[in-house]
mmCIF file of C-alpha atoms and ligand atoms in Angstrom:
data_model
loop_
_atom_site.group_PDB
_atom_site.id
_atom_site.type_symbol
_atom_site.label_atom_id
_atom_site.label_comp_id
_atom_site.label_asym_id
_atom_site.label_seq_id
_atom_site.Cartn_x
_atom_site.Cartn_y
_atom_site.Cartn_z
ATOM 1 C CA MET A 962 -0.837 -15.959 25.430
ATOM 2 C CA ARG A 963 -1.120 -12.734 23.938
ATOM 3 C CA ASP A 964 -4.071 -11.397 21.932
ATOM 4 C CA LEU A 965 -3.076 -9.539 19.164
ATOM 5 C CA PHE A 966 -6.675 -8.537 18.400
ATOM 6 C CA SER A 967 -7.229 -6.888 21.531
ATOM 7 C CA ARG A 968 -6.058 -3.786 20.387
ATOM 8 C CA ALA A 969 -7.315 -3.693 17.036
ATOM 9 C CA GLY A 970 -9.024 -0.457 17.065
ATOM 10 C CA ALA A 971 -12.864 -0.284 17.218
ATOM 11 C CA GLY A 972 -15.218 -3.055 16.963
ATOM 12 C CA PRO A 973 -15.577 -6.157 18.423
ATOM 13 C CA VAL A 974 -13.285 -8.772 18.143
ATOM 14 C CA ASN A 975 -13.994 -12.531 17.700
ATOM 15 C CA GLY A 976 -11.382 -13.882 19.959
ATOM 16 C CA PHE A 977 -9.033 -15.099 17.008
ATOM 17 C CA ARG A 978 -5.982 -16.329 18.877
ATOM 18 C CA LEU A 979 -2.391 -17.021 17.225
ATOM 19 C CA LEU A 980 -1.395 -20.558 18.415
ATOM 20 C CA CYS A 981 2.379 -20.119 17.715
ATOM 21 C CA ALA A 982 3.509 -16.990 19.642
ATOM 22 C CA GLY A 983 6.664 -18.172 21.475
ATOM 23 C CA ALA A 984 6.452 -21.452 20.165
ATOM 24 C CA CYS A 985 7.673 -20.700 16.576
ATOM 25 C CA ALA A 986 11.608 -20.615 15.784
ATOM 26 C CA ALA A 987 12.519 -16.979 15.106
ATOM 27 C CA LEU A 988 14.636 -16.579 12.219
ATOM 28 C CA ALA A 989 17.502 -14.228 11.647
ATOM 29 C CA VAL A 990 16.012 -10.958 9.874
ATOM 30 C CA LEU A 991 17.627 -10.857 6.362
ATOM 31 C CA ALA A 992 18.600 -7.042 6.385
ATOM 32 C CA SER A 993 18.262 -6.636 2.648
ATOM 33 C CA THR A 994 21.169 -8.961 1.776
ATOM 34 C CA SER A 995 20.117 -9.016 -1.894
ATOM 35 C CA HIS A 996 21.872 -7.989 -4.822
ATOM 36 C CA ALA A 997 19.180 -5.578 -6.048
ATOM 37 C CA ASP A 998 20.321 -2.707 -8.052
ATOM 38 C CA SER A 999 21.747 0.404 -5.985
ATOM 39 C CA ILE A 1000 19.317 3.502 -5.844
ATOM 40 C CA GLY A 1001 19.508 5.403 -9.120
ATOM 41 C CA GLN A 1002 20.555 2.548 -11.556
ATOM 42 C CA PRO A 1003 17.709 0.900 -13.564
ATOM 43 C CA HIS A 1004 17.418 -2.866 -12.891
ATOM 44 C CA SER A 1005 19.489 -4.458 -15.679
ATOM 45 C CA THR A 1006 16.115 -6.684 -16.981
ATOM 46 C CA SER A 1007 13.659 -4.289 -16.778
ATOM 47 C CA ALA A 1008 9.805 -4.531 -17.025
ATOM 48 C CA GLU A 1009 10.581 -6.506 -20.477
ATOM 49 C CA GLN A 1010 11.442 -9.643 -18.682
ATOM 50 C CA SER A 1011 8.958 -12.615 -18.463
ATOM 51 C CA GLY A 1012 7.761 -14.190 -15.018
ATOM 52 C CA ALA A 1013 6.362 -12.276 -11.955
ATOM 53 C CA ASN A 1014 8.402 -10.022 -9.695
ATOM 54 C CA LEU A 1015 7.864 -7.822 -6.774
ATOM 55 C CA VAL A 1016 9.285 -4.408 -6.635
ATOM 56 C CA LEU A 1017 9.352 -2.166 -3.799
ATOM 57 C CA LEU A 1018 9.518 1.495 -4.864
ATOM 58 C CA GLY A 1019 9.399 3.288 -1.814
ATOM 59 C CA THR A 1020 9.203 1.763 1.706
ATOM 60 C CA ALA A 1021 8.916 4.704 4.066
ATOM 61 C CA GLY A 1022 5.455 4.879 5.952
ATOM 62 C CA GLY A 1023 3.945 7.526 7.651
ATOM 63 C CA ARG A 1024 3.380 11.546 7.030
ATOM 64 C CA THR A 1025 6.914 12.293 8.363
ATOM 65 C CA SER A 1026 9.049 9.406 8.546
ATOM 66 C CA TRP A 1027 10.643 9.720 4.952
ATOM 67 C CA ARG A 1028 11.568 13.164 5.517
ATOM 68 C CA GLY A 1029 15.596 13.251 5.448
ATOM 69 C CA SER A 1030 15.655 9.553 4.824
ATOM 70 C CA GLN A 1031 17.065 7.973 1.623
ATOM 71 C CA SER A 1032 13.712 5.928 1.395
ATOM 72 C CA ALA A 1033 10.864 7.307 -0.708
ATOM 73 C CA GLY A 1034 7.127 6.956 0.290
ATOM 74 C CA ILE A 1035 4.939 3.657 0.301
ATOM 75 C CA ALA A 1036 4.778 2.253 -3.004
ATOM 76 C CA SER A 1037 5.074 -0.996 -4.757
ATOM 77 C CA ALA A 1038 4.731 -2.649 -7.897
ATOM 78 C CA VAL A 1039 4.021 -6.374 -9.100
ATOM 79 C CA VAL A 1040 5.679 -7.034 -12.381
ATOM 80 C CA VAL A 1041 4.242 -9.889 -14.552
ATOM 81 C CA ASN A 1042 5.048 -10.592 -18.075
ATOM 82 C CA GLY A 1043 6.472 -7.005 -18.723
ATOM 83 C CA GLN A 1044 3.170 -5.278 -17.127
ATOM 84 C CA VAL A 1045 3.187 -3.330 -14.456
ATOM 85 C CA TYR A 1046 0.870 -3.191 -11.291
ATOM 86 C CA LEU A 1047 1.141 -0.530 -8.906
ATOM 87 C CA VAL A 1048 0.028 -0.369 -5.423
ATOM 88 C CA ASP A 1049 0.193 3.045 -3.693
ATOM 89 C CA PHE A 1050 1.408 6.496 -4.759
ATOM 90 C CA GLY A 1051 3.806 7.578 -1.972
ATOM 91 C CA ALA A 1052 6.549 10.320 -2.088
ATOM 92 C CA GLY A 1053 8.281 9.967 -5.196
ATOM 93 C CA TRP A 1054 6.917 6.800 -6.651
ATOM 94 C CA LEU A 1055 7.492 7.808 -10.115
ATOM 95 C CA ARG A 1056 11.142 8.624 -9.705
ATOM 96 C CA ARG A 1057 11.307 5.489 -8.114
ATOM 97 C CA TYR A 1058 9.549 3.752 -11.134
ATOM 98 C CA PHE A 1059 11.859 4.829 -13.768
ATOM 99 C CA GLN A 1060 14.920 4.235 -11.622
ATOM 100 C CA ALA A 1061 13.782 0.499 -11.052
ATOM 101 C CA GLY A 1062 13.536 0.191 -14.910
ATOM 102 C CA LEU A 1063 9.748 -0.309 -15.233
ATOM 103 C CA GLY A 1064 9.785 2.314 -17.999
ATOM 104 C CA ALA A 1065 9.183 1.165 -21.275
ATOM 105 C CA PRO A 1066 12.086 2.065 -23.992
ATOM 106 C CA PRO A 1067 12.852 4.535 -25.312
ATOM 107 C CA PRO A 1068 13.662 7.060 -22.267
ATOM 108 C CA GLY A 1069 11.326 9.866 -22.262
ATOM 109 C CA GLN A 1070 8.145 7.604 -22.494
ATOM 110 C CA GLY A 1071 7.221 5.186 -19.635
ATOM 111 C CA LEU A 1072 4.125 4.545 -18.403
ATOM 112 C CA GLU A 1073 3.025 2.234 -21.198
ATOM 113 C CA THR A 1074 3.700 -0.638 -19.150
ATOM 114 C CA LEU A 1075 1.368 0.510 -16.316
ATOM 115 C CA ARG A 1076 -1.455 -1.729 -16.517
ATOM 116 C CA ALA A 1077 -3.275 -0.951 -13.299
ATOM 117 C CA ALA A 1078 -2.988 1.004 -10.084
ATOM 118 C CA PHE A 1079 -4.383 0.083 -6.933
ATOM 119 C CA ILE A 1080 -4.658 2.575 -3.736
ATOM 120 C CA THR A 1081 -5.253 0.712 -0.340
ATOM 121 C CA HIS A 1082 -6.541 3.726 1.391
ATOM 122 C CA LEU A 1083 -6.434 7.558 1.093
ATOM 123 C CA HIS A 1084 -4.339 8.604 4.169
ATOM 124 C CA ALA A 1085 -1.613 11.227 2.590
ATOM 125 C CA ASP A 1086 1.532 8.993 2.586
ATOM 126 C CA HIS A 1087 -0.095 6.450 0.262
ATOM 127 C CA ILE A 1088 -1.569 9.378 -1.982
ATOM 128 C CA VAL A 1089 0.618 12.115 -1.997
ATOM 129 C CA ASP A 1090 2.066 11.539 -5.215
ATOM 130 C CA TYR A 1091 -0.713 10.711 -6.991
ATOM 131 C CA PRO A 1092 -0.962 14.081 -8.378
ATOM 132 C CA SER A 1093 2.124 12.968 -10.389
ATOM 133 C CA LEU A 1094 0.064 10.400 -12.261
ATOM 134 C CA VAL A 1095 -2.681 13.266 -12.904
ATOM 135 C CA LEU A 1096 -0.061 15.654 -14.173
ATOM 136 C CA PHE A 1097 2.773 13.807 -15.918
ATOM 137 C CA GLY A 1098 0.495 10.735 -17.051
ATOM 138 C CA ALA A 1099 -0.401 11.966 -20.569
ATOM 139 C CA SER A 1100 3.431 12.946 -21.073
ATOM 140 C CA ASP A 1101 4.963 9.978 -19.731
ATOM 141 C CA GLY A 1102 3.384 7.382 -22.213
ATOM 142 C CA LEU A 1103 -0.424 7.072 -21.406
ATOM 143 C CA ALA A 1104 -1.459 8.796 -24.386
ATOM 144 C CA GLU A 1105 0.400 5.896 -26.684
ATOM 145 C CA ARG A 1106 -1.508 3.160 -24.590
ATOM 146 C CA ARG A 1107 -3.587 0.666 -26.648
ATOM 147 C CA GLN A 1108 -5.866 0.383 -23.474
ATOM 148 C CA LYS A 1109 -7.027 2.461 -20.572
ATOM 149 C CA LEU A 1110 -5.112 2.329 -17.480
ATOM 150 C CA LYS A 1111 -7.226 1.349 -14.688
ATOM 151 C CA VAL A 1112 -6.975 3.070 -10.967
ATOM 152 C CA ILE A 1113 -8.807 0.940 -8.465
ATOM 153 C CA GLY A 1114 -9.345 2.561 -4.806
ATOM 154 C CA PRO A 1115 -11.322 3.046 -1.905
ATOM 155 C CA GLY A 1116 -14.779 4.665 -2.238
ATOM 156 C CA SER A 1117 -16.130 7.181 0.033
ATOM 157 C CA ARG A 1118 -16.334 6.485 3.906
ATOM 158 C CA GLY A 1119 -19.830 7.952 3.822
ATOM 159 C CA LYS A 1120 -19.579 9.939 6.533
ATOM 160 C CA LEU A 1121 -16.949 11.815 8.920
ATOM 161 C CA PRO A 1122 -15.079 9.968 11.220
ATOM 162 C CA PRO A 1123 -15.881 10.827 15.229
ATOM 163 C CA ALA A 1124 -13.702 13.230 16.613
ATOM 164 C CA SER A 1125 -10.828 12.179 18.840
ATOM 165 C CA GLY A 1126 -11.996 13.264 22.596
ATOM 166 C CA GLY A 1127 -15.585 12.821 21.722
ATOM 167 C CA ASN A 1128 -15.873 16.576 20.776
ATOM 168 C CA ASP A 1129 -17.833 16.025 17.691
ATOM 169 C CA GLY A 1130 -19.490 19.107 15.940
ATOM 170 C CA VAL A 1131 -16.773 21.391 17.115
ATOM 171 C CA ALA A 1132 -14.214 20.343 14.480
ATOM 172 C CA ASP A 1133 -13.774 22.877 11.346
ATOM 173 C CA VAL A 1134 -13.617 20.354 8.354
ATOM 174 C CA VAL A 1135 -12.678 21.504 4.917
ATOM 175 C CA ALA A 1136 -15.136 20.618 1.985
ATOM 176 C CA PRO A 1137 -18.055 20.064 4.006
ATOM 177 C CA GLU A 1138 -20.414 19.612 1.062
ATOM 178 C CA GLN A 1139 -18.190 16.515 0.156
ATOM 179 C CA PRO A 1140 -16.115 15.723 3.491
ATOM 180 C CA MET A 1141 -14.997 12.115 2.591
ATOM 181 C CA PRO A 1142 -14.305 11.770 -1.256
ATOM 182 C CA GLY A 1143 -13.462 8.489 -2.520
ATOM 183 C CA THR A 1144 -10.663 7.775 -4.995
ATOM 184 C CA VAL A 1145 -13.274 8.624 -8.346
ATOM 185 C CA ALA A 1146 -14.141 12.012 -6.514
ATOM 186 C CA MET A 1147 -10.745 12.806 -5.454
ATOM 187 C CA THR A 1148 -9.654 12.078 -9.253
ATOM 188 C CA GLU A 1149 -12.262 14.418 -10.466
ATOM 189 C CA ALA A 1150 -11.173 17.227 -8.110
ATOM 190 C CA LEU A 1151 -7.538 16.650 -8.916
ATOM 191 C CA TYR A 1152 -8.582 17.557 -12.733
ATOM 192 C CA ARG A 1153 -10.269 20.505 -11.653
ATOM 193 C CA ALA A 1154 -7.570 21.461 -9.618
ATOM 194 C CA PHE A 1155 -4.961 21.248 -12.195
ATOM 195 C CA ALA A 1156 -7.135 22.233 -14.954
ATOM 196 C CA ALA A 1157 -4.880 24.922 -16.288
ATOM 197 C CA ASP A 1158 -1.886 22.371 -16.923
ATOM 198 C CA ILE A 1159 -4.010 19.491 -18.272
ATOM 199 C CA ASN A 1160 -6.076 21.741 -20.885
ATOM 200 C CA ASP A 1161 -2.806 23.637 -21.852
ATOM 201 C CA ASN A 1162 -1.253 19.965 -22.890
ATOM 202 C CA ILE A 1163 -4.730 19.061 -24.481
ATOM 203 C CA LEU A 1164 -4.567 22.117 -26.588
ATOM 204 C CA ASP A 1165 -0.852 23.019 -27.047
ATOM 205 C CA SER A 1166 1.036 19.562 -26.980
ATOM 206 C CA ARG A 1167 -2.042 17.833 -28.185
ATOM 207 C CA LYS A 1168 -2.196 15.730 -25.414
ATOM 208 C CA PRO A 1169 -5.657 13.446 -24.797
ATOM 209 C CA ASN A 1170 -7.874 14.468 -22.176
ATOM 210 C CA PRO A 1171 -6.944 12.125 -19.008
ATOM 211 C CA HIS A 1172 -10.513 10.712 -19.108
ATOM 212 C CA SER A 1173 -9.954 8.988 -22.461
ATOM 213 C CA ARG A 1174 -6.782 7.337 -20.806
ATOM 214 C CA VAL A 1175 -7.564 6.460 -17.091
ATOM 215 C CA ASP A 1176 -10.629 4.653 -15.962
ATOM 216 C CA VAL A 1177 -10.882 5.010 -12.230
ATOM 217 C CA MET A 1178 -13.043 3.133 -10.127
ATOM 218 C CA ASP A 1179 -13.958 3.081 -6.673
ATOM 219 C CA ILE A 1180 -14.145 -0.353 -5.229
ATOM 220 C CA THR A 1181 -17.698 -2.101 -4.423
ATOM 221 C CA LEU A 1182 -18.114 -4.167 -1.310
ATOM 222 C CA PRO A 1183 -19.705 -7.168 -1.533
ATOM 223 C CA ALA A 1184 -23.239 -7.515 -1.653
ATOM 224 C CA GLY A 1185 -24.972 -8.186 1.953
ATOM 225 C CA LEU A 1186 -21.608 -6.801 3.715
ATOM 226 C CA ASP A 1187 -23.049 -4.256 6.438
ATOM 227 C CA VAL A 1188 -20.173 -2.175 7.812
ATOM 228 C CA ASP A 1189 -20.446 0.481 10.490
ATOM 229 C CA PRO A 1190 -16.998 2.317 9.935
ATOM 230 C CA ASP A 1191 -17.147 3.684 13.443
ATOM 231 C CA ARG A 1192 -18.207 0.533 15.394
ATOM 232 C CA ASP A 1193 -15.999 -1.979 13.381
ATOM 233 C CA PRO A 1194 -14.469 -1.031 10.107
ATOM 234 C CA ALA A 1195 -13.238 -4.511 8.847
ATOM 235 C CA PRO A 1196 -15.886 -7.033 9.890
ATOM 236 C CA PRO A 1197 -14.880 -10.722 9.356
ATOM 237 C CA MET A 1198 -15.594 -11.312 5.594
ATOM 238 C CA ALA A 1199 -14.164 -13.436 2.519
ATOM 239 C CA PRO A 1200 -11.775 -12.037 0.259
ATOM 240 C CA PHE A 1201 -13.550 -10.497 -3.029
ATOM 241 C CA GLU A 1202 -12.258 -10.218 -6.526
ATOM 242 C CA ILE A 1203 -11.529 -6.395 -7.759
ATOM 243 C CA TYR A 1204 -9.588 -7.114 -10.819
ATOM 244 C CA ARG A 1205 -8.531 -9.927 -13.628
ATOM 245 C CA ASP A 1206 -6.641 -10.100 -16.607
ATOM 246 C CA GLU A 1207 -4.253 -12.397 -18.330
ATOM 247 C CA ASN A 1208 -1.640 -11.820 -15.891
ATOM 248 C CA VAL A 1209 -3.292 -11.622 -12.351
ATOM 249 C CA ARG A 1210 -5.948 -12.078 -10.464
ATOM 250 C CA VAL A 1211 -6.686 -9.424 -7.722
ATOM 251 C CA THR A 1212 -8.426 -9.888 -4.574
ATOM 252 C CA ALA A 1213 -9.219 -7.686 -1.818
ATOM 253 C CA THR A 1214 -10.383 -7.354 1.773
ATOM 254 C CA LEU A 1215 -11.034 -4.817 4.413
ATOM 255 C CA VAL A 1216 -8.646 -4.374 7.249
ATOM 256 C CA ASN A 1217 -9.060 -2.354 10.579
ATOM 257 C CA HIS A 1218 -6.854 0.894 10.210
ATOM 258 C CA ALA A 1219 -9.282 2.818 12.414
ATOM 259 C CA PRO A 1220 -10.804 5.634 12.060
ATOM 260 C CA VAL A 1221 -10.023 5.068 8.353
ATOM 261 C CA TYR A 1222 -12.747 3.020 6.372
ATOM 262 C CA PRO A 1223 -12.334 1.729 3.620
ATOM 263 C CA ALA A 1224 -8.780 0.321 4.138
ATOM 264 C CA PHE A 1225 -7.745 -2.458 2.115
ATOM 265 C CA ALA A 1226 -5.367 -5.334 1.484
ATOM 266 C CA PHE A 1227 -4.708 -6.517 -1.974
ATOM 267 C CA ARG A 1228 -3.621 -9.878 -2.850
ATOM 268 C CA PHE A 1229 -1.871 -10.717 -6.562
ATOM 269 C CA ASP A 1230 -1.926 -14.303 -7.613
ATOM 270 C CA THR A 1231 0.184 -14.992 -10.741
ATOM 271 C CA SER A 1232 0.718 -17.837 -12.458
ATOM 272 C CA THR A 1233 4.509 -18.303 -10.813
ATOM 273 C CA GLY A 1234 3.394 -16.967 -7.308
ATOM 274 C CA SER A 1235 1.541 -14.634 -4.997
ATOM 275 C CA VAL A 1236 2.059 -11.555 -2.997
ATOM 276 C CA VAL A 1237 -0.034 -9.793 -0.365
ATOM 277 C CA PHE A 1238 -0.195 -6.275 0.495
ATOM 278 C CA SER A 1239 -1.045 -5.636 4.053
ATOM 279 C CA GLY A 1240 -1.862 -1.628 3.148
ATOM 280 C CA ASP A 1241 -1.853 -0.088 6.765
ATOM 281 C CA THR A 1242 -3.537 -2.050 9.544
ATOM 282 C CA SER A 1243 -3.382 -3.455 12.773
ATOM 283 C CA PRO A 1244 -2.967 -6.984 13.102
ATOM 284 C CA ASP A 1245 -5.966 -8.394 11.357
ATOM 285 C CA ARG A 1246 -7.808 -11.473 10.805
ATOM 286 C CA ASN A 1247 -9.273 -10.771 7.403
ATOM 287 C CA LEU A 1248 -5.736 -9.909 6.269
ATOM 288 C CA ILE A 1249 -4.649 -13.665 7.546
ATOM 289 C CA ARG A 1250 -7.545 -15.114 5.638
ATOM 290 C CA LEU A 1251 -6.310 -13.228 2.358
ATOM 291 C CA ALA A 1252 -2.930 -13.996 2.714
ATOM 292 C CA GLN A 1253 -3.268 -17.719 3.240
ATOM 293 C CA GLY A 1254 -0.407 -19.347 1.775
ATOM 294 C CA ALA A 1255 0.527 -16.870 -0.328
ATOM 295 C CA ASP A 1256 4.300 -16.528 -1.192
ATOM 296 C CA VAL A 1257 4.622 -13.057 -0.054
ATOM 297 C CA LEU A 1258 3.492 -10.903 2.656
ATOM 298 C CA VAL A 1259 4.172 -7.347 2.294
ATOM 299 C CA HIS A 1260 3.544 -6.044 5.853
ATOM 300 C CA GLU A 1261 3.652 -2.409 7.273
ATOM 301 C CA VAL A 1262 5.278 -2.029 10.437
ATOM 302 C CA ILE A 1263 6.060 0.351 13.285
ATOM 303 C CA ASP A 1264 8.394 0.733 15.945
ATOM 304 C CA THR A 1265 6.410 1.588 18.948
ATOM 305 C CA ALA A 1266 9.688 2.703 20.936
ATOM 306 C CA TRP A 1267 9.925 5.425 18.112
ATOM 307 C CA VAL A 1268 6.393 6.258 18.719
ATOM 308 C CA ASP A 1269 7.527 6.829 22.711
ATOM 309 C CA SER A 1270 10.332 9.015 21.406
ATOM 310 C CA LEU A 1271 8.314 11.302 19.309
ATOM 311 C CA PHE A 1272 5.634 11.808 21.963
ATOM 312 C CA PRO A 1273 7.380 11.553 25.423
ATOM 313 C CA LYS A 1274 5.155 11.852 28.397
ATOM 314 C CA PRO A 1275 3.290 14.218 29.591
ATOM 315 C CA ARG A 1276 1.314 14.550 26.128
ATOM 316 C CA SER A 1277 -1.255 16.988 25.192
ATOM 317 C CA ALA A 1278 -4.540 15.779 24.013
ATOM 318 C CA ALA A 1279 -3.576 15.957 20.535
ATOM 319 C CA GLN A 1280 -0.035 14.424 21.068
ATOM 320 C CA GLU A 1281 -1.873 11.453 23.049
ATOM 321 C CA ALA A 1282 -4.467 10.875 20.060
ATOM 322 C CA LYS A 1283 -1.654 10.637 17.489
ATOM 323 C CA ALA A 1284 0.224 8.579 19.683
ATOM 324 C CA HIS A 1285 -2.910 6.487 19.807
ATOM 325 C CA HIS A 1286 -3.000 6.217 16.189
ATOM 326 C CA LEU A 1287 0.132 5.154 15.503
ATOM 327 C CA VAL A 1288 0.271 2.463 17.968
ATOM 328 C CA HIS A 1289 -3.262 1.299 17.692
ATOM 329 C CA ALA A 1290 -3.788 1.297 13.861
ATOM 330 C CA HIS A 1291 -0.618 -0.001 12.837
ATOM 331 C CA THR A 1292 1.246 -3.130 13.540
ATOM 332 C CA ALA A 1293 4.100 -3.408 15.882
ATOM 333 C CA ALA A 1294 7.357 -5.351 15.117
ATOM 334 C CA SER A 1295 6.887 -7.777 17.730
ATOM 335 C CA ASP A 1296 3.323 -8.599 16.190
ATOM 336 C CA VAL A 1297 4.307 -8.958 12.551
ATOM 337 C CA GLY A 1298 5.707 -12.394 12.705
ATOM 338 C CA ALA A 1299 2.888 -13.685 14.295
ATOM 339 C CA VAL A 1300 0.394 -12.400 11.678
ATOM 340 C CA ALA A 1301 2.714 -14.107 9.378
ATOM 341 C CA GLU A 1302 2.899 -17.226 10.660
ATOM 342 C CA ALA A 1303 -0.809 -17.404 11.070
ATOM 343 C CA ALA A 1304 -1.271 -16.574 7.148
ATOM 344 C CA HIS A 1305 1.126 -19.232 6.470
ATOM 345 C CA VAL A 1306 3.520 -17.575 4.051
ATOM 346 C CA LYS A 1307 6.731 -18.309 2.993
ATOM 347 C CA THR A 1308 8.374 -14.841 3.254
ATOM 348 C CA LEU A 1309 7.476 -11.618 5.080
ATOM 349 C CA VAL A 1310 8.767 -8.512 3.745
ATOM 350 C CA LEU A 1311 8.784 -5.499 5.929
ATOM 351 C CA SER A 1312 7.750 -2.079 4.272
ATOM 352 C CA HIS A 1313 5.823 1.021 5.021
ATOM 353 C CA LEU A 1314 8.736 1.291 7.968
ATOM 354 C CA ALA A 1315 8.069 3.657 10.288
ATOM 355 C CA PRO A 1316 10.399 5.590 10.819
ATOM 356 C CA ALA A 1317 12.107 4.925 7.610
ATOM 357 C CA ASP A 1318 15.762 4.632 8.912
ATOM 358 C CA SER A 1319 18.337 2.488 7.538
ATOM 359 C CA ASP A 1320 19.087 0.453 10.418
ATOM 360 C CA PRO A 1321 17.686 -3.021 9.709
ATOM 361 C CA HIS A 1322 18.034 -4.083 13.132
ATOM 362 C CA ARG A 1323 15.458 -1.971 14.474
ATOM 363 C CA TRP A 1324 13.224 -4.459 12.937
ATOM 364 C CA ALA A 1325 14.759 -7.612 14.554
ATOM 365 C CA ALA A 1326 11.459 -8.545 16.607
ATOM 366 C CA ALA A 1327 9.836 -9.046 13.336
ATOM 367 C CA SER A 1328 11.001 -12.766 13.226
ATOM 368 C CA GLN A 1329 9.740 -13.407 16.262
ATOM 369 C CA GLY A 1330 6.683 -16.511 16.137
ATOM 370 C CA PHE A 1331 7.560 -16.987 12.313
ATOM 371 C CA SER A 1332 8.949 -19.603 10.849
ATOM 372 C CA GLY A 1333 9.745 -18.284 7.446
ATOM 373 C CA LYS A 1334 12.106 -15.947 5.814
ATOM 374 C CA VAL A 1335 11.979 -12.015 7.026
ATOM 375 C CA ILE A 1336 13.355 -9.447 4.389
ATOM 376 C CA VAL A 1337 13.642 -5.703 5.573
ATOM 377 C CA GLY A 1338 12.337 -4.080 2.583
ATOM 378 C CA ARG A 1339 14.411 -1.286 1.264
ATOM 379 C CA ASP A 1340 13.830 1.091 -2.121
ATOM 380 C CA LEU A 1341 14.203 -0.802 -5.574
ATOM 381 C CA LEU A 1342 14.622 -4.101 -4.075
ATOM 382 C CA TRP A 1343 13.348 -6.612 -6.878
ATOM 383 C CA ILE A 1344 12.134 -10.247 -5.214
ATOM 384 C CA PRO A 1345 10.936 -12.888 -7.772
ATOM 385 C CA LEU A 1346 7.416 -14.564 -7.222
ATOM 386 C CA VAL A 1347 8.024 -18.247 -7.458
ATOM 387 C CA PRO A 1348 6.043 -20.846 -5.537
ATOM 388 C CA ALA A 1349 8.764 -22.085 -3.260
ATOM 389 C CA ALA A 1350 11.325 -20.741 -1.331
ATOM 390 C CA PRO A 1351 11.921 -17.277 -3.104
ATOM 391 C CA GLU A 1352 15.163 -15.324 -3.270
ATOM 392 C CA SER A 1353 15.404 -11.830 -3.602
ATOM 393 C CA LYS A 1354 17.868 -10.806 -6.424
HETATM 394 ZN ZN1 LIG B 1477 0.637 4.711 5.890
HETATM 395 ZN ZN1 LIG B 1478 -2.458 4.922 7.078
#
């Protein structure tokens, strides 16, 4: 029996093994057979509709896999009673936000309905277009909001990760005075970097100071959790609440995306259904615990054959390090079905596709070991969150 966690990155594992590998009936991968509106056309019902929906804004994972692809970078939304909860700021998320019909009318406004935003971790592909919020938020409706937008993301790693190959001390890092800023420090640095434009808008267009409209918070880990990010960045832990309002309760857990720390998965529970976002992770028992019984699990996935094609052997040390990270800090298509089965979720949605090409058959192995429904994600796909047998629309 294969142990999914034997290559789960730094740190000890507890021997957790999945019981269904090879025994669970595989289902056919549903190659985005929904009736989601085509790219460029707003969804007919928009954010005004009632109930809860998952909306995939961007489905491309990685720093480069979206280049030349029709897919935007990784970003998702949970829409509950007309309020939008955003997860990650991949390349092109703001464009997709409006294309999905999430912007509040009239055209030209937009982010009044964005209630809160969550960042899984601070890798570039998840935050590359966070500056879109910093720069355009005030003119895209944040100024008209009744309440502050909450942005909730990882805090600082606390220390630099060890250099691959063991050459600590020779790396020429940037910003040595604060080399691992968390979400709050990153945001303040962006305000400083873009102060010319932001202050121009404050004075010339009478837009508000973003501090008065956006409330940014680093996620605080539960008291008593002692984590060594170099040894084990995701020790076994119970999910903990990071946000709650009248529409959603959001819980989080650490996942193993070594050497990144902290890296989070998020779960959204609504009155009609639940959805979990894996963030970037190798197969992870904390994620399985967080996702227990969820209606939908949105999980990252990587094609390891694609990695091999990117870095043919013989490899340089740098190529070997990059290939190692891609394979060991992510989840292979052949492993993700067993994760979904262990979590007892009803529907597995593949996103953060690496590579982000258009052939869903590449991901057929994701159905291995999973008895539920598999959907290969694509941009602008709406999936209702309902308690049983959700059907994409
Ligand atoms: Zn990523
Ligand atoms: Zn990442």
